[in-house]
Amino acid sequence: MTEILGGPSLPQERKLVTAIPGPKSQELLARKNSAVAAGVGVALPVFTVAAGDGVMVDADGNSLIDLGSGIAVTGVGNSAPRVVKAVQDQVAKFTHTCFTVTPYESYVKVAEKLNELIPGDFEKRSALFNSGAEAVENAIKIARHYTKKNGIVVFDHAYHGRTNLTMGMTAKNMPYKDGFGPFSSEVYRVPTSYPFRDELSGADAAEVAISQIEKQVGAANLAAIIIEPIQGEGGFIEPAAGFLPALQEWATANNVVFILDEVQTGFARTGKMFAAEYSNFAADMVTTAKGIAGGLPLSAVTGRAEIMDSAHAGGLGGTYTGNPIACEAALATIETYFEDGLLERAQKIETIITDFFAELQKTDDRVGDIRGRGAMMAVEFVESGSKKPNAALTSHIAKFCADNGVLTLTCGTYGNVVRFLPALTISDELLLEGLGVIAEAMKVSA
Ligand code: PLZ
């Protein structure tokens, strides 16, 4: 059999040749179960052999529509041509030196790009890491060093990672935290703005959060407030207009560093380079990862120069941080977003998904809320005639979609949200075909 290559040359089609998972995937799954720690679960046990743009091809030759892009990572598509070339070129030159031993230009170029692209008309600095959680950890380290304070405020429904500190910052117990404590101290959780459920204005929701911060933590003890501009794992919850600016204003007035976690929302995902652009304001610090490097592991913290520079030389680093292959991939990925018009594509994807579910909602009120931005869209499913979360329907949809060759991801504190995070390079036809399968799933369960 000839080797299958991924990328845009893969036929963009949904094609099932076996049941899901097929015999080869089942065999691999059995090996996985006896070799890999049980805690490492899989959402859909089809083993990937190739992927590109809107599809992933499994070991049995099934071609599935991919509406997840590896949890919002391969925005430029999988094995995107510029990324493949950049990685191949770099890997043949050198794979690693450790930037903090002997530096290389690509790291500096990525930092320059981030400083230019991240909102904020002030001087910035960046530092690179490997994962989203590591970026968040470092943002907190720097904020504490700068303010000489300890407290960290996080929000209901937040997700910030799986390391000990970030696990404690993440809201949801199962599956992320259960039995894995104790967690780091000085992390305080306050209510967020969740327009579909709290029905509060952004200003009112901010007042609730700020009042709780003042009463339970005290500005004098608080180093940072960190929030996702659209909460990802928590259910694609976008706070009401005015919520983020009000929090930031309070933070600035109280010498508290305001950090936006754009790990999931960043890099063209929402139809802007960064979701903060929708609220028209600039955070003191921004964490990014996922869509930054076309699938290579890379993350970053970018922020005001005076804050970022407050940490002493040698205080930030790590063996693999800002790996040269990942940095070259990032430069190629960022170029692709702009050169290939992917911001506009994300906006188009928003329209397609919104229109599709708005139509469905007319005849099926279990489509409770349609929300999100760009190619970061979600539907919150509820029980008919109420806002009661409908987790059963949500898992039925995910299972039906998998059986029928569509990879979807679910999320939400109440497990009742189906989220759409396709590659920005997915075709309209394939996207609509995938959505059509969801509509079918809803009919079957009715
Ligand atoms: N901050 C906003 O969305 C990662 C988690 C997948 P890492 N979200 C996907 C899983 O089940 O582990 C995420 C995020 C936000 C931080 C992170 C953490 O990023 O690269 O997974 O560490």
PDB file of C-alpha atoms and ligand atoms in Angstrom, residues 70-73 130-136 158-163 166 170 175-176 226-234 236 260-265 287-290 297-299 376 419, ligand 1:
ATOM      1  CA  GLY A  70      -7.287  18.770  17.476  1.00  0.00           C
ATOM      2  CA  ILE A  71      -9.076  21.122  19.913  1.00  0.00           C
ATOM      3  CA  ALA A  72      -8.612  24.350  17.976  1.00  0.00           C
ATOM      4  CA  VAL A  73      -4.993  23.768  17.009  1.00  0.00           C
ATOM      5  CA  ASN A 130       5.540  24.500  25.182  1.00  0.00           C
ATOM      6  CA  SER A 131       1.903  24.178  26.245  1.00  0.00           C
ATOM      7  CA  GLY A 132      -1.023  26.361  27.169  1.00  0.00           C
ATOM      8  CA  ALA A 133      -0.778  25.335  30.815  1.00  0.00           C
ATOM      9  CA  GLU A 134       2.891  26.247  30.891  1.00  0.00           C
ATOM     10  CA  ALA A 135       2.125  29.686  29.459  1.00  0.00           C
ATOM     11  CA  VAL A 136      -0.530  30.245  32.124  1.00  0.00           C
ATOM     12  CA  ALA A 158     -12.780  28.496  33.614  1.00  0.00           C
ATOM     13  CA  TYR A 159     -10.256  26.145  32.024  1.00  0.00           C
ATOM     14  CA  HIS A 160      -6.553  26.875  32.273  1.00  0.00           C
ATOM     15  CA  GLY A 161      -4.797  23.485  32.120  1.00  0.00           C
ATOM     16  CA  ARG A 162      -3.842  20.258  33.858  1.00  0.00           C
ATOM     17  CA  THR A 163      -0.625  21.073  35.770  1.00  0.00           C
ATOM     18  CA  THR A 166      -3.587  25.394  36.387  1.00  0.00           C
ATOM     19  CA  THR A 170      -9.710  25.114  36.213  1.00  0.00           C
ATOM     20  CA  PRO A 175     -12.492  14.720  34.647  1.00  0.00           C
ATOM     21  CA  TYR A 176      -9.801  17.301  35.288  1.00  0.00           C
ATOM     22  CA  ILE A 226      -7.103  35.781  34.568  1.00  0.00           C
ATOM     23  CA  ILE A 227      -9.979  35.037  32.225  1.00  0.00           C
ATOM     24  CA  GLU A 228     -10.639  33.490  28.832  1.00  0.00           C
ATOM     25  CA  PRO A 229     -12.318  36.057  26.523  1.00  0.00           C
ATOM     26  CA  ILE A 230     -14.620  33.221  25.444  1.00  0.00           C
ATOM     27  CA  GLN A 231     -14.529  30.350  27.910  1.00  0.00           C
ATOM     28  CA  GLY A 232     -13.592  27.254  25.916  1.00  0.00           C
ATOM     29  CA  GLU A 233     -13.910  23.980  27.825  1.00  0.00           C
ATOM     30  CA  GLY A 234     -16.526  25.673  30.044  1.00  0.00           C
ATOM     31  CA  PHE A 236     -17.941  28.701  24.769  1.00  0.00           C
ATOM     32  CA  LEU A 260      -6.371  37.191  29.063  1.00  0.00           C
ATOM     33  CA  ASP A 261      -6.045  33.488  28.390  1.00  0.00           C
ATOM     34  CA  GLU A 262      -6.328  33.361  24.585  1.00  0.00           C
ATOM     35  CA  VAL A 263      -4.998  29.808  24.357  1.00  0.00           C
ATOM     36  CA  GLN A 264      -8.170  28.581  22.648  1.00  0.00           C
ATOM     37  CA  THR A 265      -9.498  31.845  21.176  1.00  0.00           C
ATOM     38  CA  THR A 287      -1.339  33.737  27.018  1.00  0.00           C
ATOM     39  CA  THR A 288      -1.446  31.936  23.672  1.00  0.00           C
ATOM     40  CA  ALA A 289      -0.825  28.387  22.377  1.00  0.00           C
ATOM     41  CA  LYS A 290      -2.873  25.968  20.215  1.00  0.00           C
ATOM     42  CA  PRO A 297       3.849  22.424  20.492  1.00  0.00           C
ATOM     43  CA  LEU A 298       4.459  26.083  21.284  1.00  0.00           C
ATOM     44  CA  SER A 299       2.943  28.644  23.647  1.00  0.00           C
ATOM     45  CA  MET A 376     -15.293  28.843  17.512  1.00  0.00           C
ATOM     46  CA  ARG A 419     -18.682  22.897  19.912  1.00  0.00           C
TER      47      ARG A 419
HETATM   48  N1  PLZ B   1      -6.177  27.674  28.530  1.00  0.00           N
HETATM   49  C1  PLZ B   1      -8.202  28.547  27.514  1.00  0.00           C
HETATM   50  O1  PLZ B   1      -8.418  25.986  26.309  1.00  0.00           O
HETATM   51  C2  PLZ B   1      -6.508  23.869  26.639  1.00  0.00           C
HETATM   52  C3  PLZ B   1      -7.662  21.030  26.855  1.00  0.00           C
HETATM   53  C4  PLZ B   1      -7.715  19.684  26.325  1.00  0.00           C
HETATM   54  P1  PLZ B   1      -2.608  22.962  27.078  1.00  0.00           P
HETATM   55  N2  PLZ B   1      -7.794  23.414  26.290  1.00  0.00           N
HETATM   56  C5  PLZ B   1      -7.899  22.059  25.784  1.00  0.00           C
HETATM   57  C6  PLZ B   1      -7.530  18.651  27.395  1.00  0.00           C
HETATM   58  O2  PLZ B   1      -8.472  17.868  27.617  1.00  0.00           O
HETATM   59  O3  PLZ B   1      -6.449  18.605  27.991  1.00  0.00           O
HETATM   60  C7  PLZ B   1      -6.394  25.207  27.307  1.00  0.00           C
HETATM   61  C8  PLZ B   1      -7.370  26.214  27.101  1.00  0.00           C
HETATM   62  C9  PLZ B   1      -7.214  27.446  27.730  1.00  0.00           C
HETATM   63  C10 PLZ B   1      -5.228  26.745  28.756  1.00  0.00           C
HETATM   64  C11 PLZ B   1      -5.309  25.504  28.154  1.00  0.00           C
HETATM   65  C12 PLZ B   1      -4.215  24.505  28.416  1.00  0.00           C
HETATM   66  O4  PLZ B   1      -3.487  24.298  27.261  1.00  0.00           O
HETATM   67  O5  PLZ B   1      -1.812  23.220  25.839  1.00  0.00           O
HETATM   68  O6  PLZ B   1      -3.588  21.826  26.948  1.00  0.00           O
HETATM   69  O7  PLZ B   1      -1.761  22.852  28.298  1.00  0.00           O
END
